[in-house]
Amino acid sequence: MKVLVLGPGGREHALVRALLADPFVREVHAAPGNAGIAEDVPTHAIDANDPAAVTALARTLGADLVVIGPEAPLAAGVADALIDAGIPVFGPTRAAAQLEASKAFAKQVMAAAGVPTAMARVAATDEEASEALCTFGAPYVVKDDGLAAGKGVVVTDDLDAARAHASACFSAGGTVVVEEYLDGPEVSLFVLSDGRTVVPLAPAQDFKRIHDGDQGPNTGGMGAYSPLEWVPATLVEEVLSRVAQPVIDEMAHRGTPFAGVLYVGLALTSRGLRVIEFNARFGDPETQAVLARLTTPLGGVLLAAAKGTLDQIDPLMWSPQAAVAVVLASENYPDTPVTGRRVRGLKKAARVDGAHVLHAGTRLDDGKVVSAGGRVLAVVGLGDSLEDARVTAYEGLSRIELEGGQARTDIALAAARTGVAVGGPAGAPA
């Protein structure tokens, strides 16, 4: 089949790479893609958030499946337009994508479905935010109710900082969700759905803070790893039975069936698992690590989700190897990143046995790869152990040069050396 992947980032490069490895996929295209994706497949310079433009391109290409990577096209109704045109699409409708686009809506769905999550209040004014913050106490968790590209959350012991974040959201015309703080390590689980059936991928853990030791501001994600040997063996089944299936059933009951991937962000607290939030698409950079381990051909699985036949696929197969993804970010990320700087050493990094490079914020400038965003790329390392995968990933990263580039040195370090996760504050989105 022929597949069109929408999006410009590292998650989309991972999807493209996995689809190219599928013997049943004869052709892959991307829109708009990035410098790395363009080396692998044809790219098309359209606005991926424009339903009409995406539908026209899919028709021109004769795409058998469109895979939507980021959240923005989902919120723009791209999946709706493709469905109306009779083109199979992996990604939920705009109404179903409200599970990510509105944290308040997601809380309503969780309440109706009996899903364990943090206590929360929606606030639309400074007074309401202050009251909620004082009710829950420190650490304070304040979330922008809308899409915020993974950086709309503040988790802090500083009441003034929490109030300031809420005020900034109000000034922009939005509302916030104020939550109780969740203790314990975080786990990311992607669950594929066709609107009825749920199929889990392998759990992963990502690292949101910009600096080692979970210090500094939240980012879109600085690295991830899989598998998680330290989680309970029953965790995935518990998430399916207590979270994923009830939510999918509730969405269907509301007349807005969810078909695509439901990202379940979890905190394993002292009181049991709690849902931090949902995303309506693959998380980044967890996707880079998780798909590196998937041995089942990806295209057929995504097509089954798009066509409502997930109950007919065989169980997913996974490599026993571990995968570690380490992100290289631009100078001054996550504030105003410095872009346009040359990225060198990509071919050297790719020659490291067991490593591959996935582009995120890159573009070509006179034939040279330069940075074009906050997170520039991820180096993924595979190994027979988590420590081996770490060594491979960091060896690949050491061969890449980017002036002012930032990367954490502790991705998967605690889990590799002690077998126990060290979790930062729960509440950051993927």
Short mmCIF file of C-alpha atoms in Angstrom, two decimals:
data_model
loop_
_atom_site.label_atom_id
_atom_site.label_comp_id
_atom_site.label_asym_id
_atom_site.label_seq_id
_atom_site.Cartn_x
_atom_site.Cartn_y
_atom_site.Cartn_z
CA MET A 1 0.00 0.00 0.00
CA LYS A 2 0.93 3.67 -0.33
CA VAL A 3 1.07 5.74 2.87
CA LEU A 4 1.15 9.50 3.45
CA VAL A 5 2.56 10.66 6.80
CA LEU A 6 1.66 14.16 8.01
CA GLY A 7 4.02 16.15 10.21
CA PRO A 8 7.49 17.69 10.43
CA GLY A 9 9.10 16.11 13.47
CA GLY A 10 11.02 13.26 15.02
CA ARG A 11 7.87 11.27 15.72
CA GLU A 12 7.00 11.43 12.02
CA HIS A 13 10.52 10.38 11.03
CA ALA A 14 10.17 7.36 13.30
CA LEU A 15 6.83 6.52 11.69
CA VAL A 16 8.31 6.87 8.21
CA ARG A 17 11.22 4.65 9.12
CA ALA A 18 8.94 1.95 10.57
CA LEU A 19 6.63 2.07 7.54
CA LEU A 20 9.57 1.72 5.15
CA ALA A 21 10.50 -1.49 6.97
CA ASP A 22 7.02 -2.92 6.30
CA PRO A 23 7.20 -5.31 3.30
CA PHE A 24 3.55 -4.59 2.53
CA VAL A 25 4.16 -0.85 2.17
CA ARG A 26 5.35 -0.10 -1.36
CA GLU A 27 5.61 3.67 -1.08
CA VAL A 28 5.76 6.31 1.66
CA HIS A 29 5.32 10.07 1.28
CA ALA A 30 5.50 12.83 3.89
CA ALA A 31 4.10 16.34 4.22
CA PRO A 32 5.81 18.58 5.00
CA GLY A 33 8.58 16.41 6.51
CA ASN A 34 12.06 17.67 7.39
CA ALA A 35 15.63 17.34 6.12
CA GLY A 36 16.02 13.78 7.40
CA ILE A 37 12.64 12.58 6.21
CA ALA A 38 13.39 14.07 2.77
CA GLU A 39 16.44 11.81 2.53
CA ASP A 40 14.20 8.76 2.98
CA VAL A 41 10.95 9.53 1.13
CA PRO A 42 9.39 12.15 -1.18
CA THR A 43 8.13 15.19 0.75
CA HIS A 44 5.43 17.68 -0.16
CA ALA A 45 5.43 21.32 0.94
CA ILE A 46 1.79 21.73 1.92
CA ASP A 47 0.13 23.00 5.07
CA ALA A 48 -0.55 19.78 6.97
CA ASN A 49 -3.17 21.62 9.04
CA ASP A 50 -5.27 22.43 5.96
CA PRO A 51 -7.93 19.72 5.49
CA ALA A 52 -8.52 20.60 1.83
CA ALA A 53 -4.81 20.62 0.97
CA VAL A 54 -4.19 17.29 2.69
CA THR A 55 -7.21 15.66 1.04
CA ALA A 56 -6.13 16.91 -2.39
CA LEU A 57 -2.60 15.57 -1.91
CA ALA A 58 -3.86 12.20 -0.69
CA ARG A 59 -6.07 11.93 -3.77
CA THR A 60 -3.26 12.95 -6.12
CA LEU A 61 -0.93 10.37 -4.60
CA GLY A 62 -3.59 7.67 -4.49
CA ALA A 63 -2.79 7.13 -0.81
CA ASP A 64 -4.24 3.98 0.72
CA LEU A 65 -3.67 5.36 4.23
CA VAL A 66 -2.92 8.76 5.75
CA VAL A 67 -1.14 8.77 9.13
CA ILE A 68 -1.49 11.99 11.13
CA GLY A 69 1.48 12.64 13.41
CA PRO A 70 1.02 15.93 15.33
CA GLU A 71 -1.90 17.28 17.30
CA ALA A 72 -2.55 20.43 15.24
CA PRO A 73 -3.95 18.68 12.12
CA LEU A 74 -6.26 16.65 14.36
CA ALA A 75 -7.61 19.78 16.03
CA ALA A 76 -8.02 21.34 12.57
CA GLY A 77 -10.28 18.50 11.41
CA VAL A 78 -7.93 16.93 8.86
CA ALA A 79 -9.10 13.42 9.79
CA ASP A 80 -12.73 14.47 9.33
CA ALA A 81 -12.05 15.70 5.79
CA LEU A 82 -10.23 12.52 4.84
CA ILE A 83 -13.01 10.34 6.23
CA ASP A 84 -15.57 12.37 4.27
CA ALA A 85 -13.47 11.79 1.14
CA GLY A 86 -13.41 8.02 1.76
CA ILE A 87 -9.65 7.94 2.43
CA PRO A 88 -8.53 5.70 5.34
CA VAL A 89 -6.88 7.78 8.03
CA PHE A 90 -5.03 6.87 11.21
CA GLY A 91 -5.96 9.63 13.59
CA PRO A 92 -9.13 10.67 15.41
CA THR A 93 -11.75 13.16 14.29
CA ARG A 94 -11.70 16.69 15.66
CA ALA A 95 -14.47 15.81 18.14
CA ALA A 96 -12.60 12.73 19.40
CA ALA A 97 -9.30 14.63 19.53
CA GLN A 98 -10.84 16.82 22.23
CA LEU A 99 -9.36 14.24 24.60
CA GLU A 100 -6.10 16.11 24.01
CA ALA A 101 -7.28 19.52 22.84
CA SER A 102 -9.19 20.15 26.08
CA LYS A 103 -7.95 18.86 29.40
CA ALA A 104 -11.27 19.82 30.96
CA PHE A 105 -13.10 17.62 28.43
CA ALA A 106 -10.70 14.76 29.15
CA LYS A 107 -11.46 15.08 32.87
CA GLN A 108 -15.18 14.86 32.11
CA VAL A 109 -14.69 11.71 30.06
CA MET A 110 -12.51 10.14 32.75
CA ALA A 111 -15.10 10.91 35.39
CA ALA A 112 -17.84 9.32 33.30
CA ALA A 113 -15.68 6.27 32.57
CA GLY A 114 -14.53 5.83 36.18
CA VAL A 115 -10.85 6.33 35.30
CA PRO A 116 -8.44 7.01 38.18
CA THR A 117 -6.89 10.46 37.79
CA ALA A 118 -5.84 13.50 39.77
CA MET A 119 -8.47 15.65 41.43
CA ALA A 120 -8.84 18.84 39.45
CA ARG A 121 -10.69 22.11 39.05
CA VAL A 122 -11.19 24.22 35.93
CA ALA A 123 -10.43 27.92 36.44
CA ALA A 124 -11.26 30.86 34.17
CA THR A 125 -10.20 33.75 36.44
CA ASP A 126 -7.32 34.62 38.74
CA GLU A 127 -9.62 34.29 41.73
CA GLU A 128 -10.78 30.80 40.73
CA ALA A 129 -7.17 29.72 40.08
CA SER A 130 -5.98 31.02 43.46
CA GLU A 131 -8.79 29.24 45.26
CA ALA A 132 -7.99 25.95 43.52
CA LEU A 133 -4.26 26.30 44.14
CA CYS A 134 -4.83 26.90 47.83
CA THR A 135 -7.21 23.94 47.99
CA PHE A 136 -4.73 21.44 46.54
CA GLY A 137 -1.56 22.97 48.01
CA ALA A 138 2.05 22.57 46.93
CA PRO A 139 3.50 21.28 44.70
CA TYR A 140 1.18 23.24 42.41
CA VAL A 141 0.12 21.83 39.03
CA VAL A 142 -1.38 24.24 36.48
CA LYS A 143 -2.23 23.13 32.94
CA ASP A 144 -3.26 25.22 29.98
CA ASP A 145 -6.62 23.75 28.96
CA GLY A 146 -5.76 23.88 25.25
CA LEU A 147 -2.98 22.57 23.03
CA ALA A 148 0.43 23.83 24.11
CA ALA A 149 2.91 21.68 22.15
CA GLY A 150 3.96 19.82 25.29
CA LYS A 151 4.92 22.91 27.29
CA GLY A 152 1.61 24.13 28.75
CA VAL A 153 2.18 22.75 32.24
CA VAL A 154 3.81 24.28 35.30
CA VAL A 155 4.67 22.09 38.28
CA THR A 156 6.17 24.23 41.04
CA ASP A 157 6.42 24.86 44.78
CA ASP A 158 6.21 28.60 44.05
CA LEU A 159 2.62 29.82 44.45
CA ASP A 160 3.38 33.08 42.64
CA ALA A 161 4.79 31.19 39.65
CA ALA A 162 1.71 28.99 39.51
CA ARG A 163 -0.56 32.03 39.64
CA ALA A 164 1.50 33.75 36.94
CA HIS A 165 1.15 30.79 34.57
CA ALA A 166 -2.60 30.75 35.10
CA SER A 167 -2.79 34.51 34.49
CA ALA A 168 -0.81 34.16 31.27
CA CYS A 169 -3.28 31.56 30.03
CA PHE A 170 -6.21 33.80 30.93
CA SER A 171 -4.61 36.75 29.15
CA ALA A 172 -4.36 34.60 26.02
CA GLY A 173 -8.10 33.94 26.21
CA GLY A 174 -7.86 30.44 27.68
CA THR A 175 -8.71 28.56 30.84
CA VAL A 176 -6.61 26.32 33.05
CA VAL A 177 -6.95 23.05 34.90
CA VAL A 178 -5.51 23.09 38.41
CA GLU A 179 -4.73 19.62 39.76
CA GLU A 180 -3.47 17.86 42.80
CA TYR A 181 0.16 16.83 42.57
CA LEU A 182 0.79 13.18 41.71
CA ASP A 183 3.81 11.48 43.26
CA GLY A 184 5.76 8.60 41.72
CA PRO A 185 7.42 7.85 38.39
CA GLU A 186 5.70 8.46 35.08
CA VAL A 187 4.96 5.91 32.36
CA SER A 188 3.83 6.49 28.79
CA LEU A 189 1.64 3.88 27.11
CA PHE A 190 0.36 4.14 23.53
CA VAL A 191 -2.89 2.30 22.90
CA LEU A 192 -4.13 1.80 19.33
CA SER A 193 -7.89 1.93 18.85
CA ASP A 194 -10.32 1.50 15.97
CA GLY A 195 -13.20 2.92 17.99
CA ARG A 196 -14.00 -0.41 19.67
CA THR A 197 -10.91 -2.59 20.10
CA VAL A 198 -7.74 -1.53 21.96
CA VAL A 199 -4.22 -2.83 21.28
CA PRO A 200 -1.31 -1.67 23.49
CA LEU A 201 2.22 -0.90 22.41
CA ALA A 202 5.20 -1.32 24.75
CA PRO A 203 5.43 1.11 27.68
CA ALA A 204 8.12 3.80 27.70
CA GLN A 205 9.35 6.53 29.97
CA ASP A 206 10.34 9.99 28.83
CA PHE A 207 12.24 12.89 30.41
CA LYS A 208 10.55 16.29 30.27
CA ARG A 209 12.91 18.66 32.04
CA ILE A 210 15.66 20.32 30.03
CA HIS A 211 18.55 19.48 32.39
CA ASP A 212 19.98 16.39 34.09
CA GLY A 213 18.33 15.31 37.30
CA ASP A 214 14.93 16.58 36.12
CA GLN A 215 15.98 20.19 36.62
CA GLY A 216 14.86 23.25 34.67
CA PRO A 217 11.68 23.97 32.73
CA ASN A 218 9.47 21.46 30.98
CA THR A 219 10.16 20.71 27.34
CA GLY A 220 8.49 18.62 24.67
CA GLY A 221 10.77 15.77 25.82
CA MET A 222 14.55 15.30 25.99
CA GLY A 223 14.73 11.51 25.69
CA ALA A 224 12.98 8.22 26.29
CA TYR A 225 13.57 4.51 26.69
CA SER A 226 11.81 1.16 26.43
CA PRO A 227 11.19 -1.45 27.83
CA LEU A 228 10.51 -0.64 31.47
CA GLU A 229 11.72 -3.62 33.45
CA TRP A 230 10.76 -1.97 36.73
CA VAL A 231 7.01 -1.65 36.12
CA PRO A 232 4.63 -4.32 37.42
CA ALA A 233 4.05 -7.16 34.96
CA THR A 234 0.31 -6.49 35.18
CA LEU A 235 0.54 -2.76 34.40
CA VAL A 236 -0.43 -2.88 30.72
CA GLU A 237 -3.43 -5.08 31.35
CA GLU A 238 -4.52 -2.83 34.22
CA VAL A 239 -4.29 0.26 31.99
CA LEU A 240 -6.32 -1.47 29.30
CA SER A 241 -9.07 -2.59 31.68
CA ARG A 242 -9.25 0.48 33.94
CA VAL A 243 -8.36 3.28 31.53
CA ALA A 244 -8.14 2.65 27.79
CA GLN A 245 -11.15 0.42 27.16
CA PRO A 246 -13.50 2.43 29.42
CA VAL A 247 -12.46 5.67 27.70
CA ILE A 248 -12.88 4.21 24.20
CA ASP A 249 -16.29 2.84 25.23
CA GLU A 250 -17.32 6.21 26.68
CA MET A 251 -16.26 8.04 23.51
CA ALA A 252 -18.29 5.63 21.40
CA HIS A 253 -21.26 6.09 23.74
CA ARG A 254 -21.01 9.85 23.19
CA GLY A 255 -21.19 9.36 19.43
CA THR A 256 -17.57 10.40 18.88
CA PRO A 257 -15.67 7.11 18.47
CA PHE A 258 -11.92 7.43 18.91
CA ALA A 259 -9.86 5.77 16.17
CA GLY A 260 -6.12 6.32 16.26
CA VAL A 261 -3.60 6.19 19.06
CA LEU A 262 -4.52 7.17 22.60
CA TYR A 263 -1.45 8.26 24.51
CA VAL A 264 -1.99 7.48 28.18
CA GLY A 265 0.30 9.46 30.46
CA LEU A 266 0.44 7.73 33.83
CA ALA A 267 1.81 8.33 37.27
CA LEU A 268 2.48 5.25 39.40
CA THR A 269 1.62 6.82 42.71
CA SER A 270 1.66 5.46 46.24
CA ARG A 271 -2.12 5.08 45.86
CA GLY A 272 -1.93 3.19 42.57
CA LEU A 273 -1.93 4.28 38.94
CA ARG A 274 -3.38 7.65 38.02
CA VAL A 275 -3.85 9.17 34.57
CA ILE A 276 -1.98 12.44 34.16
CA GLU A 277 -3.53 13.17 30.78
CA PHE A 278 -4.30 11.88 27.32
CA ASN A 279 -2.86 12.77 23.95
CA ALA A 280 -4.64 11.91 20.72
CA ARG A 281 -1.43 11.03 18.86
CA PHE A 282 1.93 9.35 19.33
CA GLY A 283 4.10 11.02 21.96
CA ASP A 284 7.48 12.46 21.09
CA PRO A 285 10.17 11.23 21.85
CA GLU A 286 8.68 7.99 23.21
CA THR A 287 7.65 6.99 19.68
CA GLN A 288 11.28 6.99 18.59
CA ALA A 289 12.20 4.42 21.24
CA VAL A 290 9.04 2.31 21.09
CA LEU A 291 8.89 1.88 17.30
CA ALA A 292 12.59 0.94 17.25
CA ARG A 293 11.60 -2.25 19.11
CA LEU A 294 8.44 -3.13 17.17
CA THR A 295 9.00 -6.08 14.80
CA THR A 296 5.40 -6.44 13.61
CA PRO A 297 5.00 -4.57 10.27
CA LEU A 298 3.47 -1.23 11.21
CA GLY A 299 1.46 -0.36 8.09
CA GLY A 300 -1.05 -3.16 8.37
CA VAL A 301 -1.67 -2.43 12.04
CA LEU A 302 -2.38 1.26 11.41
CA LEU A 303 -4.62 0.40 8.44
CA ALA A 304 -6.59 -2.03 10.64
CA ALA A 305 -7.14 0.77 13.16
CA ALA A 306 -8.33 3.07 10.37
CA LYS A 307 -10.71 0.45 8.97
CA GLY A 308 -12.12 -0.88 12.24
CA THR A 309 -10.50 -4.33 12.10
CA LEU A 310 -8.00 -4.28 14.97
CA ASP A 311 -9.73 -7.32 16.45
CA GLN A 312 -8.49 -9.33 13.45
CA ILE A 313 -4.73 -8.67 13.76
CA ASP A 314 -2.20 -11.00 15.37
CA PRO A 315 -0.58 -10.03 18.67
CA LEU A 316 2.18 -7.48 18.23
CA MET A 317 5.76 -8.76 18.31
CA TRP A 318 8.65 -6.96 19.99
CA SER A 319 12.42 -7.16 19.87
CA PRO A 320 13.96 -8.25 23.17
CA GLN A 321 16.49 -5.44 22.76
CA ALA A 322 16.25 -2.17 24.67
CA ALA A 323 16.02 1.21 22.96
CA VAL A 324 17.18 4.60 24.23
CA ALA A 325 16.44 7.86 22.42
CA VAL A 326 18.45 10.96 23.32
CA VAL A 327 17.33 14.35 22.03
CA LEU A 328 19.68 17.07 20.84
CA ALA A 329 18.07 20.49 21.28
CA SER A 330 18.97 23.98 20.12
CA GLU A 331 20.59 26.65 22.26
CA ASN A 332 18.05 28.49 24.44
CA TYR A 333 15.40 25.78 24.09
CA PRO A 334 12.65 25.64 25.42
CA ASP A 335 12.40 29.44 25.42
CA THR A 336 13.29 31.01 22.05
CA PRO A 337 15.61 28.48 20.38
CA VAL A 338 18.48 29.61 18.21
CA THR A 339 17.98 28.10 14.75
CA GLY A 340 19.75 28.12 11.40
CA ARG A 341 22.96 26.54 12.71
CA ARG A 342 24.74 23.81 10.80
CA VAL A 343 24.33 20.22 12.01
CA ARG A 344 27.45 18.14 11.33
CA GLY A 345 28.41 14.52 11.86
CA LEU A 346 25.11 12.90 10.94
CA LYS A 347 26.70 10.25 8.71
CA LYS A 348 29.30 9.49 11.38
CA ALA A 349 26.57 8.99 13.96
CA ALA A 350 24.60 6.69 11.66
CA ARG A 351 27.67 4.47 11.26
CA VAL A 352 27.61 3.54 14.96
CA ASP A 353 26.45 -0.06 15.10
CA GLY A 354 22.93 -0.20 16.54
CA ALA A 355 22.29 3.54 16.27
CA HIS A 356 20.14 5.62 13.95
CA VAL A 357 19.36 9.34 13.76
CA LEU A 358 15.83 10.71 13.53
CA HIS A 359 15.43 14.33 12.47
CA ALA A 360 12.96 16.65 14.20
CA GLY A 361 13.63 20.39 13.75
CA THR A 362 15.85 20.39 10.68
CA ARG A 363 15.79 21.83 7.17
CA LEU A 364 18.12 22.05 4.20
CA ASP A 365 19.96 25.31 3.59
CA ASP A 366 21.91 25.27 0.32
CA GLY A 367 22.11 21.51 0.58
CA LYS A 368 23.34 21.54 4.19
CA VAL A 369 21.34 20.36 7.22
CA VAL A 370 20.65 23.19 9.68
CA SER A 371 18.57 23.45 12.84
CA ALA A 372 15.01 24.67 12.34
CA GLY A 373 13.36 24.15 15.72
CA GLY A 374 13.83 23.61 19.42
CA ARG A 375 14.39 19.86 19.34
CA VAL A 376 16.69 19.20 16.41
CA LEU A 377 17.04 15.41 16.34
CA ALA A 378 17.15 12.23 18.38
CA VAL A 379 19.78 9.52 18.34
CA VAL A 380 18.27 6.10 19.03
CA GLY A 381 20.47 3.30 20.31
CA LEU A 382 19.55 -0.38 20.46
CA GLY A 383 21.30 -2.87 22.72
CA ASP A 384 20.92 -6.20 24.47
CA SER A 385 20.57 -4.31 27.74
CA LEU A 386 19.45 -0.83 28.65
CA GLU A 387 23.03 0.08 29.50
CA ASP A 388 24.20 -1.14 26.08
CA ALA A 389 21.48 0.89 24.39
CA ARG A 390 22.53 3.97 26.36
CA VAL A 391 26.15 3.55 25.35
CA THR A 392 25.15 3.20 21.70
CA ALA A 393 22.87 6.23 21.72
CA TYR A 394 25.41 8.48 23.41
CA GLU A 395 28.21 7.24 21.17
CA GLY A 396 26.13 8.28 18.17
CA LEU A 397 25.31 11.62 19.77
CA SER A 398 28.99 12.30 20.48
CA ARG A 399 29.68 12.34 16.75
CA ILE A 400 27.17 15.10 16.02
CA GLU A 401 28.11 18.77 16.20
CA LEU A 402 25.67 21.64 16.76
CA GLU A 403 26.84 24.97 18.14
CA GLY A 404 25.07 25.58 21.45
CA GLY A 405 23.36 22.18 21.30
CA GLN A 406 21.84 20.77 24.49
CA ALA A 407 21.37 17.14 25.49
CA ARG A 408 20.78 15.43 28.80
CA THR A 409 23.40 12.90 29.89
CA ASP A 410 21.13 10.89 32.20
CA ILE A 411 18.47 9.44 29.89
CA ALA A 412 17.61 5.95 31.26
CA LEU A 413 20.61 6.14 33.60
CA ALA A 414 18.84 5.20 36.84
CA ALA A 415 16.89 2.36 35.26
CA ALA A 416 19.99 0.97 33.55
CA ARG A 417 22.17 1.00 36.64
CA THR A 418 19.74 0.28 39.44
CA GLY A 419 16.71 -1.19 37.69
CA VAL A 420 14.54 1.45 39.37
CA ALA A 421 13.07 4.54 37.77
CA VAL A 422 13.66 7.97 39.20
CA GLY A 423 10.53 9.92 38.40
CA GLY A 424 10.25 13.68 38.26
CA PRO A 425 7.10 15.59 39.09
CA ALA A 426 4.05 14.07 37.45
CA GLY A 427 1.99 16.41 35.36
CA ALA A 428 4.05 17.21 32.29
CA PRO A 429 2.53 16.39 28.91
CA ALA A 430 4.08 14.49 26.04
#
